[in-house]
PDB file of C-alpha atoms in Angstrom:
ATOM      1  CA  UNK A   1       0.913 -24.991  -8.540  1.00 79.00           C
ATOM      2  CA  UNK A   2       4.189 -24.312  -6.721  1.00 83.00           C
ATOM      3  CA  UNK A   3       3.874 -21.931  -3.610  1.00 87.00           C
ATOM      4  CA  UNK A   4       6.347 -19.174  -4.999  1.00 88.00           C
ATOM      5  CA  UNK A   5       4.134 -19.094  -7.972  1.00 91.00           C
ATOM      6  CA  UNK A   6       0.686 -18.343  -6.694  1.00 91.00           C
ATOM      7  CA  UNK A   7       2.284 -15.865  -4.395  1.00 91.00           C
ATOM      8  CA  UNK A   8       3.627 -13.987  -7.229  1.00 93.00           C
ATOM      9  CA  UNK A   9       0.273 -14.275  -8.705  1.00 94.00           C
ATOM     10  CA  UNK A  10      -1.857 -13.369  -5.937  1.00 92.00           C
ATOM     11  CA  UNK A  11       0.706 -10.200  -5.358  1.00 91.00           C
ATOM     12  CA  UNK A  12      -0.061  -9.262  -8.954  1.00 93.00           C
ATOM     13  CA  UNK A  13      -3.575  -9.331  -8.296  1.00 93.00           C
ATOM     14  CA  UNK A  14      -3.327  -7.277  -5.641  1.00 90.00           C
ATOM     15  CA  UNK A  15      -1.387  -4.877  -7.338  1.00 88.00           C
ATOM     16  CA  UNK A  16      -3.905  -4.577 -10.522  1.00 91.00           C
ATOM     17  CA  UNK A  17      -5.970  -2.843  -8.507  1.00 89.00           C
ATOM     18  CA  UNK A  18      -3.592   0.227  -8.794  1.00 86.00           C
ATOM     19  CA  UNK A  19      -4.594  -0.109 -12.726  1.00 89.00           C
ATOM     20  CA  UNK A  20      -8.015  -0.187 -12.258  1.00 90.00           C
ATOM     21  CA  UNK A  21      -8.237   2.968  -9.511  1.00 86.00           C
ATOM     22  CA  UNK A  22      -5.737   4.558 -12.664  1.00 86.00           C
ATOM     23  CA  UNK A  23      -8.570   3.891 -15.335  1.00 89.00           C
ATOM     24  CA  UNK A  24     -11.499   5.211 -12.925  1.00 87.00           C
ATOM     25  CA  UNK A  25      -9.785   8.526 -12.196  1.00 81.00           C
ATOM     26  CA  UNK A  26      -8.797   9.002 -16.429  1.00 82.00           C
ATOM     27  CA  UNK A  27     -11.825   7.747 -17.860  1.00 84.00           C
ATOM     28  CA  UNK A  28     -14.313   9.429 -15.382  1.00 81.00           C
ATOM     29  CA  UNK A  29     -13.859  13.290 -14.038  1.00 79.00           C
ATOM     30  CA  UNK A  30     -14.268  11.957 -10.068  1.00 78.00           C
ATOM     31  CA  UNK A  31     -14.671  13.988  -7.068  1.00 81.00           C
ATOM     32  CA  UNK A  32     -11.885  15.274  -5.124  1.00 77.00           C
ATOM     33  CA  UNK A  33     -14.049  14.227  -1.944  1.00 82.00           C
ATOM     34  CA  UNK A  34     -14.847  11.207  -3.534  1.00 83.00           C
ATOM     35  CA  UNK A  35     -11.471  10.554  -3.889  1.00 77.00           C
ATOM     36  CA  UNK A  36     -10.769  11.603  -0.612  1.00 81.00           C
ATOM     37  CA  UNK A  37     -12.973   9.359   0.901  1.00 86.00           C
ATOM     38  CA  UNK A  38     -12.026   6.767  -0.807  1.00 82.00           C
ATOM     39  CA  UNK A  39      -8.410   7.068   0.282  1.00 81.00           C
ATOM     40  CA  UNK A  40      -9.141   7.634   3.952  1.00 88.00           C
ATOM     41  CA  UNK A  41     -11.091   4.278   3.680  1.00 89.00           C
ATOM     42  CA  UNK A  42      -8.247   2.571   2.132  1.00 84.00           C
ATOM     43  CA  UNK A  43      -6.047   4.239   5.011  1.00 87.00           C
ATOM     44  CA  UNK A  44      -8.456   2.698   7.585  1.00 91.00           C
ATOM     45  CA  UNK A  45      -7.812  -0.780   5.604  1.00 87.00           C
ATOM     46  CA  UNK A  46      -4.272  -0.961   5.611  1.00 86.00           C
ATOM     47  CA  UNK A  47      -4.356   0.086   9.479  1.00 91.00           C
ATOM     48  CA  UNK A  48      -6.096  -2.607  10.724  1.00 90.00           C
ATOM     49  CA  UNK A  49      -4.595  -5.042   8.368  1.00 85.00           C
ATOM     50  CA  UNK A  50      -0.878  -4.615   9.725  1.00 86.00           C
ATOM     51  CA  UNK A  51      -2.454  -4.493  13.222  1.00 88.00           C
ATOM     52  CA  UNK A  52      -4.324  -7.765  12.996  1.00 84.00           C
ATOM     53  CA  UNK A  53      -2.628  -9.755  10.528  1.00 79.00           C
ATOM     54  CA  UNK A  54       1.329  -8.501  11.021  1.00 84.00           C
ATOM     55  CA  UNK A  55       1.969  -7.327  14.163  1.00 90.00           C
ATOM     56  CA  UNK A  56       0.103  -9.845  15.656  1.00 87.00           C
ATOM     57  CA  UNK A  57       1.905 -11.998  13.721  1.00 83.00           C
ATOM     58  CA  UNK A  58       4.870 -11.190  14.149  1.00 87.00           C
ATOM     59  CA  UNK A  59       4.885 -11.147  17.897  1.00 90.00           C
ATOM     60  CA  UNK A  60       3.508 -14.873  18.149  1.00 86.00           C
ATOM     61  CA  UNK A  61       6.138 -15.807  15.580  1.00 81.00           C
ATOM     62  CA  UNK A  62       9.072 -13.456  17.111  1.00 82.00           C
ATOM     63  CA  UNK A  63       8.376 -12.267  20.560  1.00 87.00           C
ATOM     64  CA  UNK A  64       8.582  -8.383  21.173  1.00 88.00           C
ATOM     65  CA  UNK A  65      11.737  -7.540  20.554  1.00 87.00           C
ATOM     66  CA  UNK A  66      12.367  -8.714  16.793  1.00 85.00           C
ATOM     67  CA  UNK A  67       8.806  -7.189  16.325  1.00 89.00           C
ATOM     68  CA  UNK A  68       9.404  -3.867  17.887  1.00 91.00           C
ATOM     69  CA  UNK A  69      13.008  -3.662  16.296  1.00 90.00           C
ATOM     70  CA  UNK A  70      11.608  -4.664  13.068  1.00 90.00           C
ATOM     71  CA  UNK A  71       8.697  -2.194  13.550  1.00 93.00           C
ATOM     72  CA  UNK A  72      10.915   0.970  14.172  1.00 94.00           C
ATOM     73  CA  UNK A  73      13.533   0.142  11.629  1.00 92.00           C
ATOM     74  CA  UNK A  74      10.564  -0.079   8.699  1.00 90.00           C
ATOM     75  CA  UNK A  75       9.423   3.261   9.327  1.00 92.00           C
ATOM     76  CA  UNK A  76      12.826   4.719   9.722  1.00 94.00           C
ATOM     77  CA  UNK A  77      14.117   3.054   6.243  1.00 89.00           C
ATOM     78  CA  UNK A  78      10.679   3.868   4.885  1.00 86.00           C
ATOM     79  CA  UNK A  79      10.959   7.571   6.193  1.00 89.00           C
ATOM     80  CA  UNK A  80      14.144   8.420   4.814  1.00 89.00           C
ATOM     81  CA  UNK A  81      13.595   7.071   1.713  1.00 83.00           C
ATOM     82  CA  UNK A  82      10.272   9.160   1.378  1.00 80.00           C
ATOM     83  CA  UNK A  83      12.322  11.972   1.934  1.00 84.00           C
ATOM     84  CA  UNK A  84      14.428  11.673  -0.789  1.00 82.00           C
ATOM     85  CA  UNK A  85      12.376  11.062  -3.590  1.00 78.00           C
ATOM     86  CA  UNK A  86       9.852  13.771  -2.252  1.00 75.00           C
ATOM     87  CA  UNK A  87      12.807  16.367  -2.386  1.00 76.00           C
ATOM     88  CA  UNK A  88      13.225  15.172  -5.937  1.00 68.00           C
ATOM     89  CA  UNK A  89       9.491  15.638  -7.098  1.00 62.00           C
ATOM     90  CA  UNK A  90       7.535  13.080  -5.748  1.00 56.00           C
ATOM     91  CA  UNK A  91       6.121  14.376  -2.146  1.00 57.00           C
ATOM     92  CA  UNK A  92       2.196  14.713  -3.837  1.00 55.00           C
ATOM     93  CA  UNK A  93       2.379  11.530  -5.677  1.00 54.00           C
ATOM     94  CA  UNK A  94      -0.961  10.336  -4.750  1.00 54.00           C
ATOM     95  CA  UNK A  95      -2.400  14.240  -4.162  1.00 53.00           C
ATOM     96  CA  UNK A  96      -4.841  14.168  -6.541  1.00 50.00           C
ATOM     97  CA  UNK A  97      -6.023  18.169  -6.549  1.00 50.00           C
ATOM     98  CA  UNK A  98      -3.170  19.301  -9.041  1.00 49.00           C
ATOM     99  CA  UNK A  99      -0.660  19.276  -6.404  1.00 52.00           C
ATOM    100  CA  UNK A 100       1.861  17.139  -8.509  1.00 51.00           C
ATOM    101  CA  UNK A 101       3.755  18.523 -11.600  1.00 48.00           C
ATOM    102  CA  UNK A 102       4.818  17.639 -14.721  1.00 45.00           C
ATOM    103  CA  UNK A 103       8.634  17.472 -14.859  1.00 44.00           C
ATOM    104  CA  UNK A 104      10.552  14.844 -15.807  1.00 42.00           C
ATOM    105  CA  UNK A 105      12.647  14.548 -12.856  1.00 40.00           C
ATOM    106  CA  UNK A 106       9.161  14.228 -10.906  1.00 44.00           C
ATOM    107  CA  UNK A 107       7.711  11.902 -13.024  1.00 49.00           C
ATOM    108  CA  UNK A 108      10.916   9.045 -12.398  1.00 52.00           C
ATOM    109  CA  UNK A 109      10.777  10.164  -8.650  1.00 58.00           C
ATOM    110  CA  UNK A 110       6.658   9.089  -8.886  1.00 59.00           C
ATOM    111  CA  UNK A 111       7.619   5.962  -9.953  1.00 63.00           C
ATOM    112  CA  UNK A 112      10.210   5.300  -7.092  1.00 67.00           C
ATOM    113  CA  UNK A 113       7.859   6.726  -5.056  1.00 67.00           C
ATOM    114  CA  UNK A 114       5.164   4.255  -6.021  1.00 68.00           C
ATOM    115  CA  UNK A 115       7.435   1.403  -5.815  1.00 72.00           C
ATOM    116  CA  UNK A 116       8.067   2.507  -2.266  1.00 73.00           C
ATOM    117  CA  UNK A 117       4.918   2.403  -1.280  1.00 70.00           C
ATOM    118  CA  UNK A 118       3.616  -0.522  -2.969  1.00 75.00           C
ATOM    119  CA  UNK A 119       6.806  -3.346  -1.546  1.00 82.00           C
ATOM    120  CA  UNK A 120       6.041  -3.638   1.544  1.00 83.00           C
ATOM    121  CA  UNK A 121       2.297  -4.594   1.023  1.00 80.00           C
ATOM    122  CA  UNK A 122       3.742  -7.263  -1.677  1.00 86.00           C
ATOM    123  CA  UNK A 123       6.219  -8.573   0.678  1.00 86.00           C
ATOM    124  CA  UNK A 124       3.489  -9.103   3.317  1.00 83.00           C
ATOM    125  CA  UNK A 125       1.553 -11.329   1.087  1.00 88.00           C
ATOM    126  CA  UNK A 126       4.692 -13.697  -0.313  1.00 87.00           C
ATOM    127  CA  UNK A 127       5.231 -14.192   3.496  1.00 84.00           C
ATOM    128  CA  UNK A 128       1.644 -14.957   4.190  1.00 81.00           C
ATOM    129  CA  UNK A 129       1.948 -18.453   2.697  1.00 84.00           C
ATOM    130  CA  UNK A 130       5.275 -19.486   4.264  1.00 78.00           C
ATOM    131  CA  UNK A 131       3.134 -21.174   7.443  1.00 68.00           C
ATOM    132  CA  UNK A 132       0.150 -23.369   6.373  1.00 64.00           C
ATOM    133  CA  UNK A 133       0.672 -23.374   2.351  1.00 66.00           C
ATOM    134  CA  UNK A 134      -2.554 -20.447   1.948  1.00 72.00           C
ATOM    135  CA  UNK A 135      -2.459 -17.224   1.461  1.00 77.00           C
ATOM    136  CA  UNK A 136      -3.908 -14.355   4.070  1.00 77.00           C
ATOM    137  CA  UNK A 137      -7.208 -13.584   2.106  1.00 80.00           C
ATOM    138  CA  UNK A 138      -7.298 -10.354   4.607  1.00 78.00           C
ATOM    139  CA  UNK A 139      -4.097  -9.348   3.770  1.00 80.00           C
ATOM    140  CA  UNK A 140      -4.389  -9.603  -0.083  1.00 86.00           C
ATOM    141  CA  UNK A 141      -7.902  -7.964  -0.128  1.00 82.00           C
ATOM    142  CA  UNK A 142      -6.619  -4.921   2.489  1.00 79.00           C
ATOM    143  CA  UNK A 143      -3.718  -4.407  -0.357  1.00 83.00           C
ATOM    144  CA  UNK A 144      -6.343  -4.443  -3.194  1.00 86.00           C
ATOM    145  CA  UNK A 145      -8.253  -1.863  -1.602  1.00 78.00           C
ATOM    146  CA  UNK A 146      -5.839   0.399  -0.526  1.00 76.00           C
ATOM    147  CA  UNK A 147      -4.284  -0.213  -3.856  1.00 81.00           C
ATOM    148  CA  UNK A 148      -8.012   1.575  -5.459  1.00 82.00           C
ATOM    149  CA  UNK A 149      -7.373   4.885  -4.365  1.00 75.00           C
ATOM    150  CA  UNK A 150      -4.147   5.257  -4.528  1.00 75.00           C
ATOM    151  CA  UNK A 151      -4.203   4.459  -7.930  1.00 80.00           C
ATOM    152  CA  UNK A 152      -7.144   6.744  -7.775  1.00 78.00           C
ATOM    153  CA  UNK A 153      -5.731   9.293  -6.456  1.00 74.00           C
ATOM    154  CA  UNK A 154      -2.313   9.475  -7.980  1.00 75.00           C
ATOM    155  CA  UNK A 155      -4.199   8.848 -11.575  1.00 77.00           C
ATOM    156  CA  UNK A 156      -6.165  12.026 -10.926  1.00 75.00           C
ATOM    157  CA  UNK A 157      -3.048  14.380 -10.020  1.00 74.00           C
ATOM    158  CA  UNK A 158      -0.848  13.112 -12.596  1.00 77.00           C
ATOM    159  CA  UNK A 159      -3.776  13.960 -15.127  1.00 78.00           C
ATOM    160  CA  UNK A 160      -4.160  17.131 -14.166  1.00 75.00           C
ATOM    161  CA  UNK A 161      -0.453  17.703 -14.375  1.00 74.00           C
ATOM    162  CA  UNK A 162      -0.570  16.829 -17.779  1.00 79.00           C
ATOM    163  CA  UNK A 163       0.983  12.977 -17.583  1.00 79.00           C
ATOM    164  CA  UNK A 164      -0.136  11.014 -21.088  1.00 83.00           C
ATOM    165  CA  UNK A 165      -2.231   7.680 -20.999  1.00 86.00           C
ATOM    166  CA  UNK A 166       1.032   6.137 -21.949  1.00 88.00           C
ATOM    167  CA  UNK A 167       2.923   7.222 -19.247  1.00 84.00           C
ATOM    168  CA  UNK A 168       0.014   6.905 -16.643  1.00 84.00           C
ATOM    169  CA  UNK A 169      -0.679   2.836 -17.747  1.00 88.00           C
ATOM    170  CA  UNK A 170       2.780   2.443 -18.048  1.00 88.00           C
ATOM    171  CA  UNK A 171       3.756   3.342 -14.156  1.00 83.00           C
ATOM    172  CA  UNK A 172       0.846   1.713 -12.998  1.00 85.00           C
ATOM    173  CA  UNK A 173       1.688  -1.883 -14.985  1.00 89.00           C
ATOM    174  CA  UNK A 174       4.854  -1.663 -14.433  1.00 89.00           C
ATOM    175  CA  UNK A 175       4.244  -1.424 -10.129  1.00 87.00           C
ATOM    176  CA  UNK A 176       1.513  -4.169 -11.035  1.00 90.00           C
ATOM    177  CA  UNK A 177       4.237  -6.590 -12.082  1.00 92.00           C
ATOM    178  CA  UNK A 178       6.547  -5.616  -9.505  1.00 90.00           C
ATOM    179  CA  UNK A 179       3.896  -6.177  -6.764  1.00 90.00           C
ATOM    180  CA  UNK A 180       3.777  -9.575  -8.172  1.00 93.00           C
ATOM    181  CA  UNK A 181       7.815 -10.034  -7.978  1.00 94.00           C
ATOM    182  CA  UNK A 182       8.063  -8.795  -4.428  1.00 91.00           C
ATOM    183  CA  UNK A 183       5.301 -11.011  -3.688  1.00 91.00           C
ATOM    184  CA  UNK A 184       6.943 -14.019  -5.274  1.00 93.00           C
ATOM    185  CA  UNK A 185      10.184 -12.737  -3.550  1.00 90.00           C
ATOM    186  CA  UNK A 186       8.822 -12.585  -0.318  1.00 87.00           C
ATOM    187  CA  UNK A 187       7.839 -16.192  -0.330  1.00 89.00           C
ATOM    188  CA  UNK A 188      11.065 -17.504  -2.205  1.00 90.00           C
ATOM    189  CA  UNK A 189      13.492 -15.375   0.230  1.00 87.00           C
ATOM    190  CA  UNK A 190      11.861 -16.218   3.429  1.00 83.00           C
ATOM    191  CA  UNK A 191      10.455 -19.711   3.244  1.00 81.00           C
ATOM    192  CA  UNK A 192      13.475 -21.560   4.500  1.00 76.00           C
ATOM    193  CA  UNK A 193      14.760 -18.907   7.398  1.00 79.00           C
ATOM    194  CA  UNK A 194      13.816 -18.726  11.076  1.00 77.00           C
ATOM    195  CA  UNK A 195      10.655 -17.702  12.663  1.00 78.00           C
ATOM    196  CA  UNK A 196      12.430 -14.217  14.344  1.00 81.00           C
ATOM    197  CA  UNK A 197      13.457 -13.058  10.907  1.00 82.00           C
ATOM    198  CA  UNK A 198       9.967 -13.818   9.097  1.00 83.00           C
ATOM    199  CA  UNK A 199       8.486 -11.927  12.305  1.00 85.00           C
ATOM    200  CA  UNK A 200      11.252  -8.896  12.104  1.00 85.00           C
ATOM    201  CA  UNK A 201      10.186  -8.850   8.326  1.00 85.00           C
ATOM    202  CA  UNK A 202       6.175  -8.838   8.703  1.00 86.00           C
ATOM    203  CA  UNK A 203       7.174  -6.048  11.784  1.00 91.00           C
ATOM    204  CA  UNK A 204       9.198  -3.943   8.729  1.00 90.00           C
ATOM    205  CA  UNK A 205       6.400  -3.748   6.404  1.00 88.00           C
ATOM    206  CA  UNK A 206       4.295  -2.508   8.944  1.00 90.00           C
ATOM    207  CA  UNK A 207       6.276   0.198  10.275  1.00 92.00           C
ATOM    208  CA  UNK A 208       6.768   1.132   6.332  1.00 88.00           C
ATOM    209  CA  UNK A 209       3.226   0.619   5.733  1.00 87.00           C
ATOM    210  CA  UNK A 210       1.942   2.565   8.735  1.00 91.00           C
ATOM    211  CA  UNK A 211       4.670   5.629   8.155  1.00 89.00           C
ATOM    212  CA  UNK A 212       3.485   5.506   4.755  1.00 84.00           C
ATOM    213  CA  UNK A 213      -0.554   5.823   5.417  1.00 86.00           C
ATOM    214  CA  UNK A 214       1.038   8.755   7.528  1.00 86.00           C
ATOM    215  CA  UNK A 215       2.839  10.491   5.100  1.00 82.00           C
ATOM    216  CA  UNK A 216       1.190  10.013   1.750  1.00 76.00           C
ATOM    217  CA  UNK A 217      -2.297   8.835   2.168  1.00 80.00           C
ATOM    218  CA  UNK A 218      -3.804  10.367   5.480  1.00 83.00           C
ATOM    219  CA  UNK A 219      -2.896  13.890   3.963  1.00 80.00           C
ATOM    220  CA  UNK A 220      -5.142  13.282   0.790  1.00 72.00           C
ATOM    221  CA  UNK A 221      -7.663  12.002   2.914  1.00 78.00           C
ATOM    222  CA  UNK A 222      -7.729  14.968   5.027  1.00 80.00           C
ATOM    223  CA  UNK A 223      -7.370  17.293   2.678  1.00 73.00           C
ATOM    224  CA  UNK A 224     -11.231  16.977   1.116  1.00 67.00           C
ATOM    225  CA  UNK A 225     -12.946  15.012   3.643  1.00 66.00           C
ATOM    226  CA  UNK A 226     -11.880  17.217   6.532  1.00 70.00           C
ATOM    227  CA  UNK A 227     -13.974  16.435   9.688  1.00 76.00           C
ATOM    228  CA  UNK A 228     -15.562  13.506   7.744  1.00 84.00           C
ATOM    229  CA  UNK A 229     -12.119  11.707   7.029  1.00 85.00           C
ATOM    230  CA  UNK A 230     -11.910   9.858  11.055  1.00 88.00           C
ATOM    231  CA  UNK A 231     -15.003   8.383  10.337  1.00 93.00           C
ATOM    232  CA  UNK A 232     -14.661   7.450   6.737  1.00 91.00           C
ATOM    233  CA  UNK A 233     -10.958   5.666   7.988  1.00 92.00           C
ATOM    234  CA  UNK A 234     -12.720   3.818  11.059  1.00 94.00           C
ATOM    235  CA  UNK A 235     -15.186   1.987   8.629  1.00 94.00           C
ATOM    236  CA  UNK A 236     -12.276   0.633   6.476  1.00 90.00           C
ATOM    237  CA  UNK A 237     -10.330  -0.432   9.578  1.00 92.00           C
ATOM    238  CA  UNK A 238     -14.005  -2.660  10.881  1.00 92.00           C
ATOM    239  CA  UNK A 239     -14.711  -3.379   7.289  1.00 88.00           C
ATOM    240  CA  UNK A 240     -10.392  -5.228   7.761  1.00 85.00           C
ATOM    241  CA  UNK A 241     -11.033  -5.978  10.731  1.00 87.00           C
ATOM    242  CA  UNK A 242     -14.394  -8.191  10.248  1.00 87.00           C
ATOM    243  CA  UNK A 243     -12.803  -9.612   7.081  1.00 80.00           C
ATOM    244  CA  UNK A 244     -10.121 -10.601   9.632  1.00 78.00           C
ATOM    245  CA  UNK A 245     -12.253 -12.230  12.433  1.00 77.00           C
ATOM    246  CA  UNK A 246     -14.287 -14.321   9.692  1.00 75.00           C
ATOM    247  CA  UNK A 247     -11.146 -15.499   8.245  1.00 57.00           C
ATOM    248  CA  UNK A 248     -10.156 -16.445  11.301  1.00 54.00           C
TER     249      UNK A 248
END
């Protein structure tokens, strides 16, 4: 099977888990704490994954300054972005305590919102292949589970907020496929270029990723968990972080 091809497919996988954190939170009346947990553990994840597996990375591939340029300009593109769609609706997008509402205007800037989030993670793994032919197990299963609660948790608010089951499965398929485009993008795009621009592009998705976890996911974590969210996000990062080591 060509390379492009089971990068789209592993990004899709990756990206179904946002579907099946959706159907937990609408079929089952979960937690808030639960769901807080859950996210700060996903948090924890995604943190060590873009430490061990990205920056690292990019920095052997790159040297520092690509990385560090790349690094900064991620956050900043993902940080300006974020503000826009949140002034248009979408700043609780994956609160999950009735936070969000039920506009239409917010519901299209959710979606953006989602897609936002959800690229830079998909990128990652489309790039993962481009040296050795294999995909980063760590870096697809650290997407998966961050990609459970913040289904999860963005599920559960837009329920509350009144969002249909139509309208829930539909945003949450639709990112699914998307995942697995970016993914397939990410591989197709960057194969053939030089080693500082697939390091300045692994350093961009982890400044977005890491200003993202900031923004959107730490504050849901927080918000339930309270003193219990630190510890909850320092198991996922040694539960990444282990998966990381073995595959290594």
């Amino acid at each position: 099977m060509p390379l492009s091809i089971q990068a789209g497919l592993w990004g899709l996988l990756s990206g179904s888990a946002l579907l099946l954190g959706a159907a937990a939170a609408y079929l089952a009346r979960i937690p808030q704490r639960v769901i807080a947990g859950v996210m700060a553990f996903g948090s924890g994840v995604l943190i060590s994954a873009l430490s061990f597996e990205l920056m690292d990375e990019a920095i052997r591939r790159g040297g520092f300054p690509a990385t560090a340029a790349g690094f900064l300009g991620g956050a900043l593109v993902y940080t300006v972005a974020n503000v826009i769609v949140s002034r248009r609706g979408a700043k609780h997008r994956k609160r999950s305590g009735g936070q969000q509402n039920g506009d239409a205007g917010s519901g299209l800037a959710i979606a953006v919102g989602a897609l936002l989030d959800g690229i830079p993670e998909s990128i990652v793994i489309g790039v993962s292949l481009i040296e050795g032919g294999s995909v980063s197990f760590v870096a697809v299963v650290a997407v998966f589970l961050s990609n459970v609660p913040e289904g999860l948790s963005s599920a559960a608010g837009m329920t509350k907020a009144g969002r249909s089951a139509a309208y829930i499965f539909g945003l949450w398929g639709g990112i699914a496929l998307v995942s697995g485009l970016a993914s397939w993008l990410g591989y197709v795009v960057f194969a053939g270029l030089g080693d500082a621009v697939v390091a300045a592009t692994q350093a961009v998705a982890a400044g977005a990723i890491l200003a993202m976890i900031a923004d959107t996911m730490i504050p849901e974590a927080f918000e339930e968990t309270h003193d219990y969210a630190g510890f909850i996000t320092v198991a996922g990062f040694l539960a990444a972080f282990a998966l990381s080591k073995m595959g290594g």
